[in-house]
Tab-separated table of C-alpha atoms and ligand atoms in Angstrom:
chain	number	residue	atom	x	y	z
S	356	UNK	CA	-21.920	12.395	97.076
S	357	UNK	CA	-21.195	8.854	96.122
S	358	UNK	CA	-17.490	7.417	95.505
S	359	UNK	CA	-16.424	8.021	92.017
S	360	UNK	CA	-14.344	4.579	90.478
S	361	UNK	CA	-12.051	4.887	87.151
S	362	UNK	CA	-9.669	2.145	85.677
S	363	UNK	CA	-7.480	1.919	83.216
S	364	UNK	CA	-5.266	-1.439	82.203
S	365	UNK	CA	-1.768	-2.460	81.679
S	366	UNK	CA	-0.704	-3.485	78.374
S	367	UNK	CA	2.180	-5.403	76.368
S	368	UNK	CA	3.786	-4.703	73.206
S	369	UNK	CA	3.601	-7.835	71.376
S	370	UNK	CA	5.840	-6.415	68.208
S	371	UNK	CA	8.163	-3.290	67.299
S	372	UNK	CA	9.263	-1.422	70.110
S	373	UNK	CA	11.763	0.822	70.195
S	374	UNK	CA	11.602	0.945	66.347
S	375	UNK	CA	7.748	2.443	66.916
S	376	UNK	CA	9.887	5.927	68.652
S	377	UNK	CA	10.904	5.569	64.677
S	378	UNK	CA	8.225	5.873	62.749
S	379	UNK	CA	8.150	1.902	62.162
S	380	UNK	CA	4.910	0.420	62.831
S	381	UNK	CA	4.503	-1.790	66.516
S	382	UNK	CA	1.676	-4.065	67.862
S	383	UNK	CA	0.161	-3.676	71.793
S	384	UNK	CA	-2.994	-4.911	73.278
S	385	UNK	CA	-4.345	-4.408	76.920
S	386	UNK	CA	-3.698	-6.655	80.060
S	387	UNK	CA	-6.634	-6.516	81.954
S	388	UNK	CA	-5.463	-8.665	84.520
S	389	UNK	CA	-3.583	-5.798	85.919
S	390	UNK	CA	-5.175	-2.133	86.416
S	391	UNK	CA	-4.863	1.085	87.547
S	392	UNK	CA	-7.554	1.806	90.012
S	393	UNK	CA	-8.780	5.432	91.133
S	394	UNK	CA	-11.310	6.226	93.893
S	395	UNK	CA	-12.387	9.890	94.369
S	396	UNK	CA	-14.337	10.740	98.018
S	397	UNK	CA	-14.777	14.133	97.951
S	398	UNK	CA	-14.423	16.381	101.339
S	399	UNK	CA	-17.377	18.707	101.319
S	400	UNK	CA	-15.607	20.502	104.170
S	401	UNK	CA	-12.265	21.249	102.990
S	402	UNK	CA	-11.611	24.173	100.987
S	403	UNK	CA	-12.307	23.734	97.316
S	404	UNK	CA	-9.080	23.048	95.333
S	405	UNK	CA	-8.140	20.842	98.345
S	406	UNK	CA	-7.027	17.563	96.388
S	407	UNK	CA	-5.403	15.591	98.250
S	408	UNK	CA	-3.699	12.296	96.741
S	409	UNK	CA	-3.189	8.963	97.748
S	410	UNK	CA	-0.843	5.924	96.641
S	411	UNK	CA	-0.730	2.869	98.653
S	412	UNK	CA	1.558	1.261	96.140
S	413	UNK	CA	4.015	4.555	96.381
S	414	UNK	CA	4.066	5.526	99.964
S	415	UNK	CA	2.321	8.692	98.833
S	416	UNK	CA	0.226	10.772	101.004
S	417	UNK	CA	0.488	14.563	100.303
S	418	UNK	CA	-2.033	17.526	99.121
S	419	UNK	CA	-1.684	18.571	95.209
S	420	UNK	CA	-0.169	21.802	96.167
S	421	UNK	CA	2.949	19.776	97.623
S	422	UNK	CA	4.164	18.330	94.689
S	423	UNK	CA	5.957	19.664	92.298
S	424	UNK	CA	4.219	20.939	89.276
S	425	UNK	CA	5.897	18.742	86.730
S	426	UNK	CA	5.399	15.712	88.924
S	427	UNK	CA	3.695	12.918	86.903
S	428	UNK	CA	0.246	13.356	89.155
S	429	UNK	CA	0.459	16.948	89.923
S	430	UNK	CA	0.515	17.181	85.973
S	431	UNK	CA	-2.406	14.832	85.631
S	432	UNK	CA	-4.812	17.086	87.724
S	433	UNK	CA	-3.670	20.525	86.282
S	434	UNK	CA	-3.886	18.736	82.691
S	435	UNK	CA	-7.329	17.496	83.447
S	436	UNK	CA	-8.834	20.448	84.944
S	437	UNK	CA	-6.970	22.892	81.817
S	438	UNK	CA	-8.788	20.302	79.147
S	439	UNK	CA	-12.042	20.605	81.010
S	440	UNK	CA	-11.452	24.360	81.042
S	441	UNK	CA	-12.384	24.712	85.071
S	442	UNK	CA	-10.092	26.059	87.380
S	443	UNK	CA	-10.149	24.009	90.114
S	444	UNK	CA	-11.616	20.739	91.300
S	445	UNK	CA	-13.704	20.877	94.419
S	446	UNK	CA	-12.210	19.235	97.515
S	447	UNK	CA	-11.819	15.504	97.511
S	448	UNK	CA	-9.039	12.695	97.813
S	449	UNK	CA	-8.319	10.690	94.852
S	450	UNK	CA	-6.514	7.493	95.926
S	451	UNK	CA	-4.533	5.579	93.388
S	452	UNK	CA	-4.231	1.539	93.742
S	453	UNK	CA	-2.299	-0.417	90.880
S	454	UNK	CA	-1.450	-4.070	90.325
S	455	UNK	CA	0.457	-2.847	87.584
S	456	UNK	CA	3.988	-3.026	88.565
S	457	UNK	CA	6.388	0.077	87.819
S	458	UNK	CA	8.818	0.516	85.556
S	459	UNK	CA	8.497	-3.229	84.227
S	460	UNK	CA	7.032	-2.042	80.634
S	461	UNK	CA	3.464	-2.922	81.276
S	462	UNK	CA	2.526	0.756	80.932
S	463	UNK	CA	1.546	1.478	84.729
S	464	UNK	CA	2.533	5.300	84.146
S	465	UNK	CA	-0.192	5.592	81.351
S	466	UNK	CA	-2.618	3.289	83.007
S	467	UNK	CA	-2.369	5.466	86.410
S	468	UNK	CA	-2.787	8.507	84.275
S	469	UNK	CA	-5.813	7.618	82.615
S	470	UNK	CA	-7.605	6.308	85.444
S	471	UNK	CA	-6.820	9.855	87.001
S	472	UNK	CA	-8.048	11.713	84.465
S	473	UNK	CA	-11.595	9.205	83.704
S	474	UNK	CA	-12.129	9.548	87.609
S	475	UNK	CA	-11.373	13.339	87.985
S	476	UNK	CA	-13.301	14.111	84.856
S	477	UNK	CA	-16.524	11.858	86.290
S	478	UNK	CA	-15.920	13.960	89.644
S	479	UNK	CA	-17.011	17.619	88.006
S	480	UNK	CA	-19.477	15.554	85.863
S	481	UNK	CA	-18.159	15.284	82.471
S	482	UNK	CA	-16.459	12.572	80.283
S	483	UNK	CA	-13.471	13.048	78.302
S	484	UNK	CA	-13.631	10.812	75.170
S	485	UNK	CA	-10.238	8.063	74.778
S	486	UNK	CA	-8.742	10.264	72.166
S	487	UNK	CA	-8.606	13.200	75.203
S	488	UNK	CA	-7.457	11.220	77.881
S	489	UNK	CA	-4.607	9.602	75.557
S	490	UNK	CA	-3.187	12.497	74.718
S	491	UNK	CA	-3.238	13.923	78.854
S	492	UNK	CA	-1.062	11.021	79.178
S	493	UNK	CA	0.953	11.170	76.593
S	494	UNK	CA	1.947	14.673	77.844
S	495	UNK	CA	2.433	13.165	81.131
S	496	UNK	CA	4.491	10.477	79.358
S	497	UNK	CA	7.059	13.220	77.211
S	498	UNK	CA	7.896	14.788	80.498
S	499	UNK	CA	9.142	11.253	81.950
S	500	UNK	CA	10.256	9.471	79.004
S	501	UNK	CA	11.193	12.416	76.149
S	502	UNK	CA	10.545	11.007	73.161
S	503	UNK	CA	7.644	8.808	73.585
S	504	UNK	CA	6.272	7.228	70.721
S	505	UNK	CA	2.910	7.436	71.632
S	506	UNK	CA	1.303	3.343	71.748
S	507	UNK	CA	1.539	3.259	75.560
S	508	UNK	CA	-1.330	6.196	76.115
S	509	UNK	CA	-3.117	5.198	73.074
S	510	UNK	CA	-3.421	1.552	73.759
S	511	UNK	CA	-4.136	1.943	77.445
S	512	UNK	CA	-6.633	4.960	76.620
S	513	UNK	CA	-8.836	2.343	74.382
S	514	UNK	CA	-7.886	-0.580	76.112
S	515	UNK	CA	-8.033	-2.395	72.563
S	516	UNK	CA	-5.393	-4.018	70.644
S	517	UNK	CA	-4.056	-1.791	68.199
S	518	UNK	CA	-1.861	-1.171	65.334
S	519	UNK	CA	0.456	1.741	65.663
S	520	UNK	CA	2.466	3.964	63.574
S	521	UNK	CA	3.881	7.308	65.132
S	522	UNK	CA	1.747	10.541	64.265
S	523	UNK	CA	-0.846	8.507	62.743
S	524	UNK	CA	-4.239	7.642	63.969
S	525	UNK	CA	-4.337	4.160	65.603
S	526	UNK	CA	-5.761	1.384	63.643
S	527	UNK	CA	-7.760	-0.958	66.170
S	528	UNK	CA	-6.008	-4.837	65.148
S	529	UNK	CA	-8.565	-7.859	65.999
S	530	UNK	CA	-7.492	-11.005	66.615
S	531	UNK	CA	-8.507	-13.845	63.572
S	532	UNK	CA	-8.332	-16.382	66.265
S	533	UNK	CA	-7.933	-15.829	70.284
S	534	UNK	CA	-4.550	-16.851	71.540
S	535	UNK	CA	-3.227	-16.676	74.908
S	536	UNK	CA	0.562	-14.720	76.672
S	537	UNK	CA	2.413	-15.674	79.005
S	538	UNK	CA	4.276	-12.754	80.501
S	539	UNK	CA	7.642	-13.400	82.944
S	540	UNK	CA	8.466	-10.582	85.279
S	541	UNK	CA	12.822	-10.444	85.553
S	542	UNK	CA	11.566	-8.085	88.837
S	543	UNK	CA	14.452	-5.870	87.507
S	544	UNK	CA	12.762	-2.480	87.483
S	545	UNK	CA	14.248	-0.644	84.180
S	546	UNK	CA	13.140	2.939	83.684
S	547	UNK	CA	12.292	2.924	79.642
S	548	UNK	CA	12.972	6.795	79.204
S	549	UNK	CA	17.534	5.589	80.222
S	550	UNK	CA	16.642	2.862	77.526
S	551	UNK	CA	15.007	4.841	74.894
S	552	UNK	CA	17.912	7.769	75.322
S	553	UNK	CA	20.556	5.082	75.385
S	554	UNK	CA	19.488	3.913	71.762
S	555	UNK	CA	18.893	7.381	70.394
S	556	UNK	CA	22.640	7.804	70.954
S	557	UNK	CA	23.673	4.694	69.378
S	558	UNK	CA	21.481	5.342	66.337
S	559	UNK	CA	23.045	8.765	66.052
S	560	UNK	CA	26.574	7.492	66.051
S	561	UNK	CA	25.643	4.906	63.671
S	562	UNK	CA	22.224	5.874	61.981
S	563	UNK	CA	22.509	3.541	58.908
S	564	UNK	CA	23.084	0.406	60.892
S	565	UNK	CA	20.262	1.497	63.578
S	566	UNK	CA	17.317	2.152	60.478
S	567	UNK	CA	18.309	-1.177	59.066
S	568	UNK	CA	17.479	-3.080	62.692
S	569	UNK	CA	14.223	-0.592	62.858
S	570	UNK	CA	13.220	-1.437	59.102
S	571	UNK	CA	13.587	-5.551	59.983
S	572	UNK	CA	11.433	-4.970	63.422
S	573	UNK	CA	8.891	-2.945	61.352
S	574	UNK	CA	8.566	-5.651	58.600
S	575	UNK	CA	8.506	-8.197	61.243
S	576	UNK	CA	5.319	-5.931	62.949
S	577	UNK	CA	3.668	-5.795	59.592
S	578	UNK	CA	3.998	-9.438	58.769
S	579	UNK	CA	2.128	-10.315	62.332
S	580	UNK	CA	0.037	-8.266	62.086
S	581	UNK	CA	-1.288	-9.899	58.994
S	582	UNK	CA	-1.146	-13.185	60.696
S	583	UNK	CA	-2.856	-12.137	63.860
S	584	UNK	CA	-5.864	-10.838	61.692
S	585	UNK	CA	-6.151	-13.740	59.500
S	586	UNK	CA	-5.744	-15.991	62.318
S	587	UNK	CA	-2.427	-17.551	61.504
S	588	UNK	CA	-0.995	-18.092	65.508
S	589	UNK	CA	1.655	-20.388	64.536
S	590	UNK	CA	3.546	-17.866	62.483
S	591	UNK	CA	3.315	-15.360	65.239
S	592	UNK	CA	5.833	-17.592	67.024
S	593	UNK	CA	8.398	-17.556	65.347
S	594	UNK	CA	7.668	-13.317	64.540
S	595	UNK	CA	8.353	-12.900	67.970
S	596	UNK	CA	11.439	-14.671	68.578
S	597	UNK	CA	12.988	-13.082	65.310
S	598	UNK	CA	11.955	-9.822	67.051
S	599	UNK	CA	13.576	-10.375	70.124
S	600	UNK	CA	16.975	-11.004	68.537
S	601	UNK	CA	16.905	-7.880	66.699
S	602	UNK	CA	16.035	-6.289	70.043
S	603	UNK	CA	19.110	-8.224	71.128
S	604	UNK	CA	21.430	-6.452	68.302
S	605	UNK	CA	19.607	-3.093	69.758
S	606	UNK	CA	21.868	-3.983	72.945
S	607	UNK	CA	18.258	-3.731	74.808
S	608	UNK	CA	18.112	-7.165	76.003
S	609	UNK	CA	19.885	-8.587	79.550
S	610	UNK	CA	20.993	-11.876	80.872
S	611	UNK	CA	17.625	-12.237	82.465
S	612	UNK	CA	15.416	-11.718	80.094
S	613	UNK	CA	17.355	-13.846	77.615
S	614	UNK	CA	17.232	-16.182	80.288
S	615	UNK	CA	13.286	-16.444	80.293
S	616	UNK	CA	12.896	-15.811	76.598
S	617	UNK	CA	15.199	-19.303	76.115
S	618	UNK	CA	13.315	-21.102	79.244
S	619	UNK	CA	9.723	-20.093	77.524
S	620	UNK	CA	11.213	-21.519	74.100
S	621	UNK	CA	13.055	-24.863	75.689
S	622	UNK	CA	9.359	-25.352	77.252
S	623	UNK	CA	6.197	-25.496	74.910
S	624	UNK	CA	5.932	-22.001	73.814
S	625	UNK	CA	5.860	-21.307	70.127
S	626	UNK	CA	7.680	-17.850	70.213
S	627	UNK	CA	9.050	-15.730	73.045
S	628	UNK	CA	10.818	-12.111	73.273
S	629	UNK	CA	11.102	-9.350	76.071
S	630	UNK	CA	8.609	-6.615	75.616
S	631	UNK	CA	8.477	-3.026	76.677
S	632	UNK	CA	11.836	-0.738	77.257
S	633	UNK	CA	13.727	-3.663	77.853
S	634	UNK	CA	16.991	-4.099	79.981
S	635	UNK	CA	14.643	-5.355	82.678
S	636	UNK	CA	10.790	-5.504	83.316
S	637	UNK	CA	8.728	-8.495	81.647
S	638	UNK	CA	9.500	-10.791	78.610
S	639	UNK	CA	6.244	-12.180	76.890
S	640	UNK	CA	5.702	-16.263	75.433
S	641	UNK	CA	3.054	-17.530	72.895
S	642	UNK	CA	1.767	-20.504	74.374
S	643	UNK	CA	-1.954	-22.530	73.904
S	644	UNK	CA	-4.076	-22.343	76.353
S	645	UNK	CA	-3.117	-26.207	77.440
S	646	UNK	CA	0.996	-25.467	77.823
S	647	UNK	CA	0.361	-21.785	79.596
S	648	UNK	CA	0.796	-22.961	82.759
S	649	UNK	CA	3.997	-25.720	81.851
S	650	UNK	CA	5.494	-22.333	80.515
S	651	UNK	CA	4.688	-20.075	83.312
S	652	UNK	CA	6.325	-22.701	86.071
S	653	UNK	CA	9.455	-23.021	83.871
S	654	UNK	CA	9.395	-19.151	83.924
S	655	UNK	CA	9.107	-19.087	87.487
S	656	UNK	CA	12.021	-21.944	88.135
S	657	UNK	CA	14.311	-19.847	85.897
S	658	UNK	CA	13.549	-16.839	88.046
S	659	UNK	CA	10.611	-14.930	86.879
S	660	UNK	CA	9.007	-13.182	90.510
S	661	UNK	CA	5.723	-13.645	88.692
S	662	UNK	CA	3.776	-14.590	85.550
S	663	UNK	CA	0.553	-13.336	84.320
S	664	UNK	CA	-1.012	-15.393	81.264
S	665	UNK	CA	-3.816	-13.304	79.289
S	666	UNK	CA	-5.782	-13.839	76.041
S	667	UNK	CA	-5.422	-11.438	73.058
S	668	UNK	CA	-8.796	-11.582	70.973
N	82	PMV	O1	8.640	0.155	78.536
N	82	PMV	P1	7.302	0.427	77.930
N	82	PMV	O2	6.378	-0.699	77.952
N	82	PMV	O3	6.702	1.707	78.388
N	82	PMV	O4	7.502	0.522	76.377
N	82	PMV	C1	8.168	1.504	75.748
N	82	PMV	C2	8.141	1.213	74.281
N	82	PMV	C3	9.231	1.924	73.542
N	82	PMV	O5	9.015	1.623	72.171
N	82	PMV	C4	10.586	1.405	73.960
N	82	PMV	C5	9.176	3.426	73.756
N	82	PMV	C6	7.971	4.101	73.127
N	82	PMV	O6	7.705	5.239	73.518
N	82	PMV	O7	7.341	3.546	72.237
């Protein structure tokens, strides 16, 4: 039997995190320049049930039965095979290869997950629809993060912008006029489950302060998203840099991402703020398309380990 190929992308949340694990509304689209890539060979002589998985990124190199059942893959096959009601997959290897780097808030958890799930589903024959495989990874997600609110699995599942709002159905968002990201990589890997947990505790110690700085992110979340559907880039700008300095007063900035977010602004771009968990991983900048690349080398001289710059229509 042939190969069997799945993808899924990383993504960037362009407005409201942390507020979103609130209830407040929060803006991501897909990076496609970075993916999650699955191949499944299957063994026609092993015994079936024999998965046996493989990450070049990770080092990993071990059958399904090895891992622990609450480890983030083992949980993708056993939740794959449960939704598609079969017991067990016959034998193949399913290797993993992602440009998406870890723990840097461009979703390469989710994105690894879905590929998994598209590729493993494709492998018995069937397809699972987006909503399905979002929600296998958002149970893959709760296990590693607790309280996840959700916009990582759903916007990597559709691989569409979107508009999110906890518990509610996503609203797909669509760009008025195309306009191009430049994300900065700090290289500091930040787990966003510590992050999350850290301001859970500081909004329950002080939970009026806390739901103001969530109610300003949401408003700031609804505003842009009015302007990115009508088209109106130059407002976005200055959305995002307001948003990063609330993220700022949610203690989940760090010297170097403030250090990239002022670079991006003291070069051409129009707006800049850290995106993701924060405390580490990758800072976004609006740019145009003719000052990306002035932005992404001052990025890089202030210490950025890499840029990507994408398009969000
Ligand atoms: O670090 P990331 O990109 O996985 O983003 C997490 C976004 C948060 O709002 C901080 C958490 C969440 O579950 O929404």
């Amino acid at each position: 039997m042939p190969a069997i190929t799945a993808t899924a992308p990383g993504k960037i949340i362009l407005f409201g995190e942390h507020a979103v694990v609130y209830g407040r509304p929060a803006i991501a689209v897909p990076v496609t320049q970075v993916q999650a890539k699955v191949i499944i060979t299957f063994e026609p002589t092993a015994a079936p049930g024999a998965v046996r998985l493989v990450s070049a990124d990770t080092g990993l190199d071990c059958h399904l039965n090895d891992l622990p059942a609450d480890h983030p893959l083992a949980m993708a096959v056993t939740l794959t095979a449960a939704r598609l009601g079969i017991p067990r997959f016959p034998a193949l290897r399913l290797m993993i290869n992602s440009t998406i780097p870890i723990a840097a808030g461009l979703g390469s958890g989710a994105a690894v997950t879905a590929a998994m799930v598209r590729a493993l589903s494709a492998a018995v024959g069937h397809t699972l629809n987006n909503e399905q495989i979002s929600q296998i990874a958002f149970q893959v997600d709760q296990k590693y993060h607790g309280t996840p609110s959700g916009i990582d699995n759903n916007v990597i599942a559709y691989a569409q912008p979107i508009y999110f709002v906890r518990g509610q159905p996503l609203q797909p968002l669509r760009a008025g006029q195309p306009f191009t990201i430049v994300i900065g990589n700090t290289g500091v890997a930040s787990p966003t489950g510590a992050v999350v947990g850290d301001v859970r505790r500081r909004w329950q110690a002080e939970p009026d302060h806390y739901e103001l700085l969530f109610n300003q992110i949401g408003e700031i979340a609804a505003q842009a998203r009015v302007a990115i559907e009508t088209g109106a880039i130059p407002a976005l700008g200055n959305l995002m840099t307001r948003n990063h300095a609330l993220l700022q007063s949610l203690d989940v900035s760090s010297a170097a991402l403030d250090r990239l977010v002022e670079t991006a602004l003291a070069s051409d771009a129009s707006g800049a703020k850290l995106c993701g968990g924060g405390r580490g991983g990758n800072m976004i900048a609006l740019v145009s398309p003719e000052t990306a690349q002035d932005v992404s080398a001052a990025l890089l001289g202030a210490g950025a380990v890499s840029t990507i710059t994408t398009t969000v229509r």
